[in-house]
PDB file of C-alpha atoms in Angstrom:
ATOM      1  CA  UNK H   1     164.657  99.620  20.234  1.00 45.00           C
ATOM      2  CA  UNK H   2     167.510  97.460  18.910  1.00 47.00           C
ATOM      3  CA  UNK H   3     166.605  94.699  21.395  1.00 51.00           C
ATOM      4  CA  UNK H   4     163.043  94.705  20.114  1.00 44.00           C
ATOM      5  CA  UNK H   5     164.225  94.438  16.499  1.00 40.00           C
ATOM      6  CA  UNK H   6     166.648  91.649  17.412  1.00 40.00           C
ATOM      7  CA  UNK H   7     163.866  89.685  19.199  1.00 40.00           C
ATOM      8  CA  UNK H   8     161.507  90.142  16.243  1.00 42.00           C
ATOM      9  CA  UNK H   9     164.192  88.974  13.775  1.00 41.00           C
ATOM     10  CA  UNK H  10     164.970  85.935  15.948  1.00 37.00           C
ATOM     11  CA  UNK H  11     161.285  85.057  16.132  1.00 42.00           C
ATOM     12  CA  UNK H  12     160.917  85.342  12.346  1.00 44.00           C
ATOM     13  CA  UNK H  13     163.805  82.897  11.862  1.00 42.00           C
ATOM     14  CA  UNK H  14     162.860  80.444  14.650  1.00 44.00           C
ATOM     15  CA  UNK H  15     159.155  79.999  13.880  1.00 47.00           C
ATOM     16  CA  UNK H  16     159.485  78.754  10.286  1.00 51.00           C
ATOM     17  CA  UNK H  17     162.341  76.420  11.303  1.00 49.00           C
ATOM     18  CA  UNK H  18     160.268  74.925  14.126  1.00 48.00           C
ATOM     19  CA  UNK H  19     157.252  74.516  11.850  1.00 51.00           C
ATOM     20  CA  UNK H  20     159.337  72.627   9.282  1.00 57.00           C
ATOM     21  CA  UNK H  21     160.630  70.169  11.906  1.00 70.00           C
ATOM     22  CA  UNK H  22     157.196  69.100  13.167  1.00 76.00           C
ATOM     23  CA  UNK H  23     155.891  65.942  11.533  1.00 83.00           C
ATOM     24  CA  UNK H  24     152.481  64.525  12.347  1.00 84.00           C
ATOM     25  CA  UNK H  25     152.735  61.088  13.976  1.00 80.00           C
ATOM     26  CA  UNK H  26     151.399  58.109  12.065  1.00 80.00           C
ATOM     27  CA  UNK H  27     149.192  55.399  13.537  1.00 75.00           C
ATOM     28  CA  UNK H  28     152.229  53.103  13.614  1.00 75.00           C
ATOM     29  CA  UNK H  29     154.117  55.731  15.637  1.00 75.00           C
ATOM     30  CA  UNK H  30     151.332  55.873  18.215  1.00 73.00           C
ATOM     31  CA  UNK H  31     151.384  52.089  18.684  1.00 73.00           C
ATOM     32  CA  UNK H  32     155.135  52.161  19.336  1.00 77.00           C
ATOM     33  CA  UNK H  33     154.692  54.305  22.455  1.00 83.00           C
ATOM     34  CA  UNK H  34     154.857  52.594  25.817  1.00 85.00           C
ATOM     35  CA  UNK H  35     152.285  53.852  28.314  1.00 89.00           C
ATOM     36  CA  UNK H  36     152.982  54.205  32.033  1.00 91.00           C
ATOM     37  CA  UNK H  37     149.979  54.394  34.343  1.00 92.00           C
ATOM     38  CA  UNK H  38     148.492  53.525  37.739  1.00 94.00           C
ATOM     39  CA  UNK H  39     151.503  54.527  39.882  1.00 95.00           C
ATOM     40  CA  UNK H  40     151.140  53.424  43.519  1.00 96.00           C
ATOM     41  CA  UNK H  41     153.499  54.640  46.245  1.00 97.00           C
ATOM     42  CA  UNK H  42     154.315  52.087  48.980  1.00 97.00           C
ATOM     43  CA  UNK H  43     152.995  52.899  52.476  1.00 96.00           C
ATOM     44  CA  UNK H  44     156.518  53.751  53.711  1.00 96.00           C
ATOM     45  CA  UNK H  45     157.293  55.811  50.583  1.00 95.00           C
ATOM     46  CA  UNK H  46     160.431  53.836  49.614  1.00 96.00           C
ATOM     47  CA  UNK H  47     159.010  52.083  46.523  1.00 96.00           C
ATOM     48  CA  UNK H  48     156.504  52.708  43.781  1.00 97.00           C
ATOM     49  CA  UNK H  49     154.630  50.263  41.547  1.00 97.00           C
ATOM     50  CA  UNK H  50     153.364  51.206  38.108  1.00 96.00           C
ATOM     51  CA  UNK H  51     152.077  49.518  34.980  1.00 95.00           C
ATOM     52  CA  UNK H  52     153.773  49.674  31.591  1.00 94.00           C
ATOM     53  CA  UNK H  53     151.692  48.899  28.499  1.00 92.00           C
ATOM     54  CA  UNK H  54     153.366  47.895  25.241  1.00 89.00           C
ATOM     55  CA  UNK H  55     151.771  47.202  21.876  1.00 85.00           C
ATOM     56  CA  UNK H  56     152.569  44.561  19.284  1.00 79.00           C
ATOM     57  CA  UNK H  57     151.212  45.977  16.054  1.00 77.00           C
ATOM     58  CA  UNK H  58     151.989  42.844  14.022  1.00 78.00           C
ATOM     59  CA  UNK H  59     149.990  40.604  16.393  1.00 78.00           C
ATOM     60  CA  UNK H  60     147.415  43.332  17.152  1.00 78.00           C
ATOM     61  CA  UNK H  61     147.933  42.740  20.885  1.00 80.00           C
ATOM     62  CA  UNK H  62     148.918  44.701  23.935  1.00 83.00           C
ATOM     63  CA  UNK H  63     150.712  43.590  27.087  1.00 88.00           C
ATOM     64  CA  UNK H  64     150.613  45.344  30.436  1.00 92.00           C
ATOM     65  CA  UNK H  65     153.126  44.414  33.123  1.00 94.00           C
ATOM     66  CA  UNK H  66     153.829  45.688  36.628  1.00 96.00           C
ATOM     67  CA  UNK H  67     157.142  47.374  37.418  1.00 96.00           C
ATOM     68  CA  UNK H  68     158.703  48.470  40.706  1.00 97.00           C
ATOM     69  CA  UNK H  69     161.120  51.342  41.257  1.00 96.00           C
ATOM     70  CA  UNK H  70     162.812  52.529  44.439  1.00 96.00           C
ATOM     71  CA  UNK H  71     162.027  56.170  45.173  1.00 94.00           C
ATOM     72  CA  UNK H  72     165.667  56.894  46.059  1.00 94.00           C
ATOM     73  CA  UNK H  73     166.746  55.910  42.536  1.00 92.00           C
ATOM     74  CA  UNK H  74     167.922  52.855  40.682  1.00 92.00           C
ATOM     75  CA  UNK H  75     166.752  50.793  37.751  1.00 95.00           C
ATOM     76  CA  UNK H  76     163.084  49.802  37.515  1.00 96.00           C
ATOM     77  CA  UNK H  77     162.406  46.098  38.119  1.00 95.00           C
ATOM     78  CA  UNK H  78     159.885  44.197  36.024  1.00 95.00           C
ATOM     79  CA  UNK H  79     157.713  42.316  38.507  1.00 96.00           C
ATOM     80  CA  UNK H  80     155.377  40.457  36.116  1.00 94.00           C
ATOM     81  CA  UNK H  81     155.976  38.860  32.723  1.00 91.00           C
ATOM     82  CA  UNK H  82     152.549  37.457  31.918  1.00 87.00           C
ATOM     83  CA  UNK H  83     151.948  37.825  28.141  1.00 86.00           C
ATOM     84  CA  UNK H  84     148.446  39.161  28.799  1.00 84.00           C
ATOM     85  CA  UNK H  85     147.409  41.960  31.138  1.00 89.00           C
ATOM     86  CA  UNK H  86     148.667  42.480  34.699  1.00 93.00           C
ATOM     87  CA  UNK H  87     147.157  45.620  36.179  1.00 94.00           C
ATOM     88  CA  UNK H  88     145.831  47.536  39.184  1.00 96.00           C
ATOM     89  CA  UNK H  89     148.732  46.985  41.610  1.00 97.00           C
ATOM     90  CA  UNK H  90     147.669  47.898  45.156  1.00 97.00           C
ATOM     91  CA  UNK H  91     149.933  47.786  48.201  1.00 98.00           C
ATOM     92  CA  UNK H  92     148.929  45.807  51.273  1.00 97.00           C
ATOM     93  CA  UNK H  93     148.626  48.463  54.006  1.00 97.00           C
ATOM     94  CA  UNK H  94     151.764  47.175  55.782  1.00 96.00           C
ATOM     95  CA  UNK H  95     153.770  47.298  52.505  1.00 96.00           C
ATOM     96  CA  UNK H  96     154.844  43.638  52.739  1.00 96.00           C
ATOM     97  CA  UNK H  97     153.128  42.646  49.486  1.00 97.00           C
ATOM     98  CA  UNK H  98     150.893  43.935  46.737  1.00 97.00           C
ATOM     99  CA  UNK H  99     147.805  42.537  45.061  1.00 97.00           C
ATOM    100  CA  UNK H 100     146.978  42.934  41.387  1.00 96.00           C
ATOM    101  CA  UNK H 101     144.632  41.637  38.719  1.00 94.00           C
ATOM    102  CA  UNK H 102     145.984  39.400  35.999  1.00 92.00           C
ATOM    103  CA  UNK H 103     144.316  37.957  32.914  1.00 89.00           C
ATOM    104  CA  UNK H 104     145.402  34.350  32.546  1.00 83.00           C
ATOM    105  CA  UNK H 105     143.991  31.390  30.660  1.00 77.00           C
ATOM    106  CA  UNK H 106     142.825  30.940  27.095  1.00 76.00           C
ATOM    107  CA  UNK H 107     139.547  31.518  25.278  1.00 75.00           C
ATOM    108  CA  UNK H 108     136.508  31.775  27.533  1.00 68.00           C
ATOM    109  CA  UNK H 109     138.726  30.985  30.546  1.00 74.00           C
ATOM    110  CA  UNK H 110     140.775  34.186  30.046  1.00 79.00           C
ATOM    111  CA  UNK H 111     139.592  36.622  32.703  1.00 85.00           C
ATOM    112  CA  UNK H 112     141.075  38.820  35.396  1.00 87.00           C
ATOM    113  CA  UNK H 113     141.774  37.083  38.708  1.00 90.00           C
ATOM    114  CA  UNK H 114     143.332  38.434  41.896  1.00 95.00           C
ATOM    115  CA  UNK H 115     147.006  37.691  42.666  1.00 95.00           C
ATOM    116  CA  UNK H 116     149.432  38.517  45.483  1.00 97.00           C
ATOM    117  CA  UNK H 117     153.175  39.158  45.145  1.00 96.00           C
ATOM    118  CA  UNK H 118     156.102  40.228  47.305  1.00 96.00           C
ATOM    119  CA  UNK H 119     157.871  43.443  46.280  1.00 96.00           C
ATOM    120  CA  UNK H 120     161.135  41.558  46.800  1.00 93.00           C
ATOM    121  CA  UNK H 121     160.437  39.099  43.967  1.00 85.00           C
ATOM    122  CA  UNK H 122     159.268  35.541  43.589  1.00 90.00           C
ATOM    123  CA  UNK H 123     156.206  34.062  41.958  1.00 92.00           C
ATOM    124  CA  UNK H 124     152.770  35.577  42.253  1.00 93.00           C
ATOM    125  CA  UNK H 125     150.161  33.631  44.216  1.00 95.00           C
ATOM    126  CA  UNK H 126     146.551  33.253  43.079  1.00 94.00           C
ATOM    127  CA  UNK H 127     144.294  34.762  45.754  1.00 94.00           C
ATOM    128  CA  UNK H 128     140.907  34.402  44.090  1.00 91.00           C
ATOM    129  CA  UNK H 129     139.427  33.577  40.709  1.00 90.00           C
ATOM    130  CA  UNK H 130     135.815  34.684  40.267  1.00 88.00           C
ATOM    131  CA  UNK H 131     133.512  33.099  37.634  1.00 86.00           C
ATOM    132  CA  UNK H 132     133.567  36.490  35.890  1.00 84.00           C
ATOM    133  CA  UNK H 133     136.453  38.963  35.682  1.00 85.00           C
ATOM    134  CA  UNK H 134     137.369  40.964  38.782  1.00 88.00           C
ATOM    135  CA  UNK H 135     136.961  44.639  37.886  1.00 87.00           C
ATOM    136  CA  UNK H 136     138.375  46.518  40.864  1.00 91.00           C
ATOM    137  CA  UNK H 137     139.432  45.833  44.444  1.00 94.00           C
ATOM    138  CA  UNK H 138     140.636  47.491  47.648  1.00 95.00           C
ATOM    139  CA  UNK H 139     142.466  46.246  50.733  1.00 96.00           C
ATOM    140  CA  UNK H 140     140.829  46.582  54.140  1.00 96.00           C
ATOM    141  CA  UNK H 141     142.695  49.043  56.423  1.00 96.00           C
ATOM    142  CA  UNK H 142     144.168  46.150  58.465  1.00 95.00           C
ATOM    143  CA  UNK H 143     145.298  44.297  55.281  1.00 94.00           C
ATOM    144  CA  UNK H 144     143.509  41.069  56.234  1.00 94.00           C
ATOM    145  CA  UNK H 145     140.768  41.141  53.587  1.00 94.00           C
ATOM    146  CA  UNK H 146     140.101  42.473  50.100  1.00 95.00           C
ATOM    147  CA  UNK H 147     136.780  43.688  48.723  1.00 94.00           C
ATOM    148  CA  UNK H 148     136.278  43.458  44.955  1.00 92.00           C
ATOM    149  CA  UNK H 149     133.695  44.060  42.277  1.00 91.00           C
ATOM    150  CA  UNK H 150     132.785  41.664  39.481  1.00 87.00           C
ATOM    151  CA  UNK H 151     130.016  41.310  36.925  1.00 82.00           C
ATOM    152  CA  UNK H 152     127.089  38.957  37.394  1.00 79.00           C
ATOM    153  CA  UNK H 153     127.467  35.531  35.871  1.00 76.00           C
ATOM    154  CA  UNK H 154     125.669  34.927  32.581  1.00 71.00           C
ATOM    155  CA  UNK H 155     122.332  33.190  32.851  1.00 70.00           C
ATOM    156  CA  UNK H 156     121.774  29.913  30.999  1.00 73.00           C
ATOM    157  CA  UNK H 157     119.605  31.855  28.537  1.00 75.00           C
ATOM    158  CA  UNK H 158     122.466  34.302  27.833  1.00 65.00           C
ATOM    159  CA  UNK H 159     124.958  31.447  27.410  1.00 67.00           C
ATOM    160  CA  UNK H 160     122.635  29.694  24.943  1.00 73.00           C
ATOM    161  CA  UNK H 161     122.075  32.924  22.995  1.00 69.00           C
ATOM    162  CA  UNK H 162     125.832  33.437  22.738  1.00 68.00           C
ATOM    163  CA  UNK H 163     126.357  29.829  21.681  1.00 71.00           C
ATOM    164  CA  UNK H 164     123.799  30.126  18.854  1.00 73.00           C
ATOM    165  CA  UNK H 165     124.929  33.585  17.739  1.00 68.00           C
ATOM    166  CA  UNK H 166     121.800  35.336  19.033  1.00 65.00           C
ATOM    167  CA  UNK H 167     123.594  37.439  21.635  1.00 63.00           C
ATOM    168  CA  UNK H 168     122.818  40.824  20.144  1.00 63.00           C
ATOM    169  CA  UNK H 169     123.210  43.703  22.584  1.00 64.00           C
ATOM    170  CA  UNK H 170     120.533  46.369  22.415  1.00 60.00           C
ATOM    171  CA  UNK H 171     121.545  49.964  23.079  1.00 59.00           C
ATOM    172  CA  UNK H 172     119.968  51.059  26.382  1.00 56.00           C
ATOM    173  CA  UNK H 173     118.741  47.478  26.900  1.00 55.00           C
ATOM    174  CA  UNK H 174     119.148  45.394  30.044  1.00 56.00           C
ATOM    175  CA  UNK H 175     122.732  44.800  31.040  1.00 60.00           C
ATOM    176  CA  UNK H 176     124.718  42.718  33.467  1.00 60.00           C
ATOM    177  CA  UNK H 177     125.431  44.513  36.702  1.00 59.00           C
ATOM    178  CA  UNK H 178     128.613  44.740  38.719  1.00 59.00           C
ATOM    179  CA  UNK H 179     128.438  43.690  42.372  1.00 58.00           C
ATOM    180  CA  UNK H 180     130.631  43.957  45.426  1.00 51.00           C
TER     181      UNK H 180
END
């Protein structure tokens, strides 16, 4: 009986104290969080790639870079430093390199292209730049080719409509399709 009373008294003291310490996060607080996603384990299991997204509230921009960490421990290594988005790291099946999408260029030229990089460092190499952004991709099992999806190119009519400000999108209207 005394244990039950002690537990009830402890609960009565702990709950109000915990409630007083909780503060709802502000919008600024949420933008300060860094977001880790898209973790990819190397084929031999010794390394993992992941993306880390940071926000710059003053510039109203985000930056996503690719990081590598050894599964046996150690400090993470930042693999990309592009000020725009580097994402979707995917290991070549033999583990000798990884491909990823990276948004580079300015204005209408800024779109995701496909790059290749060694997990041991160095500069990334442009593999392919499609007229529209590359959405997703996968390595072939032998690592010799990559299949990717991308949106259709805009027609001349769509380009002209955009140029003259008549590029209104209609809900449930025709849309551009993504192709392999």
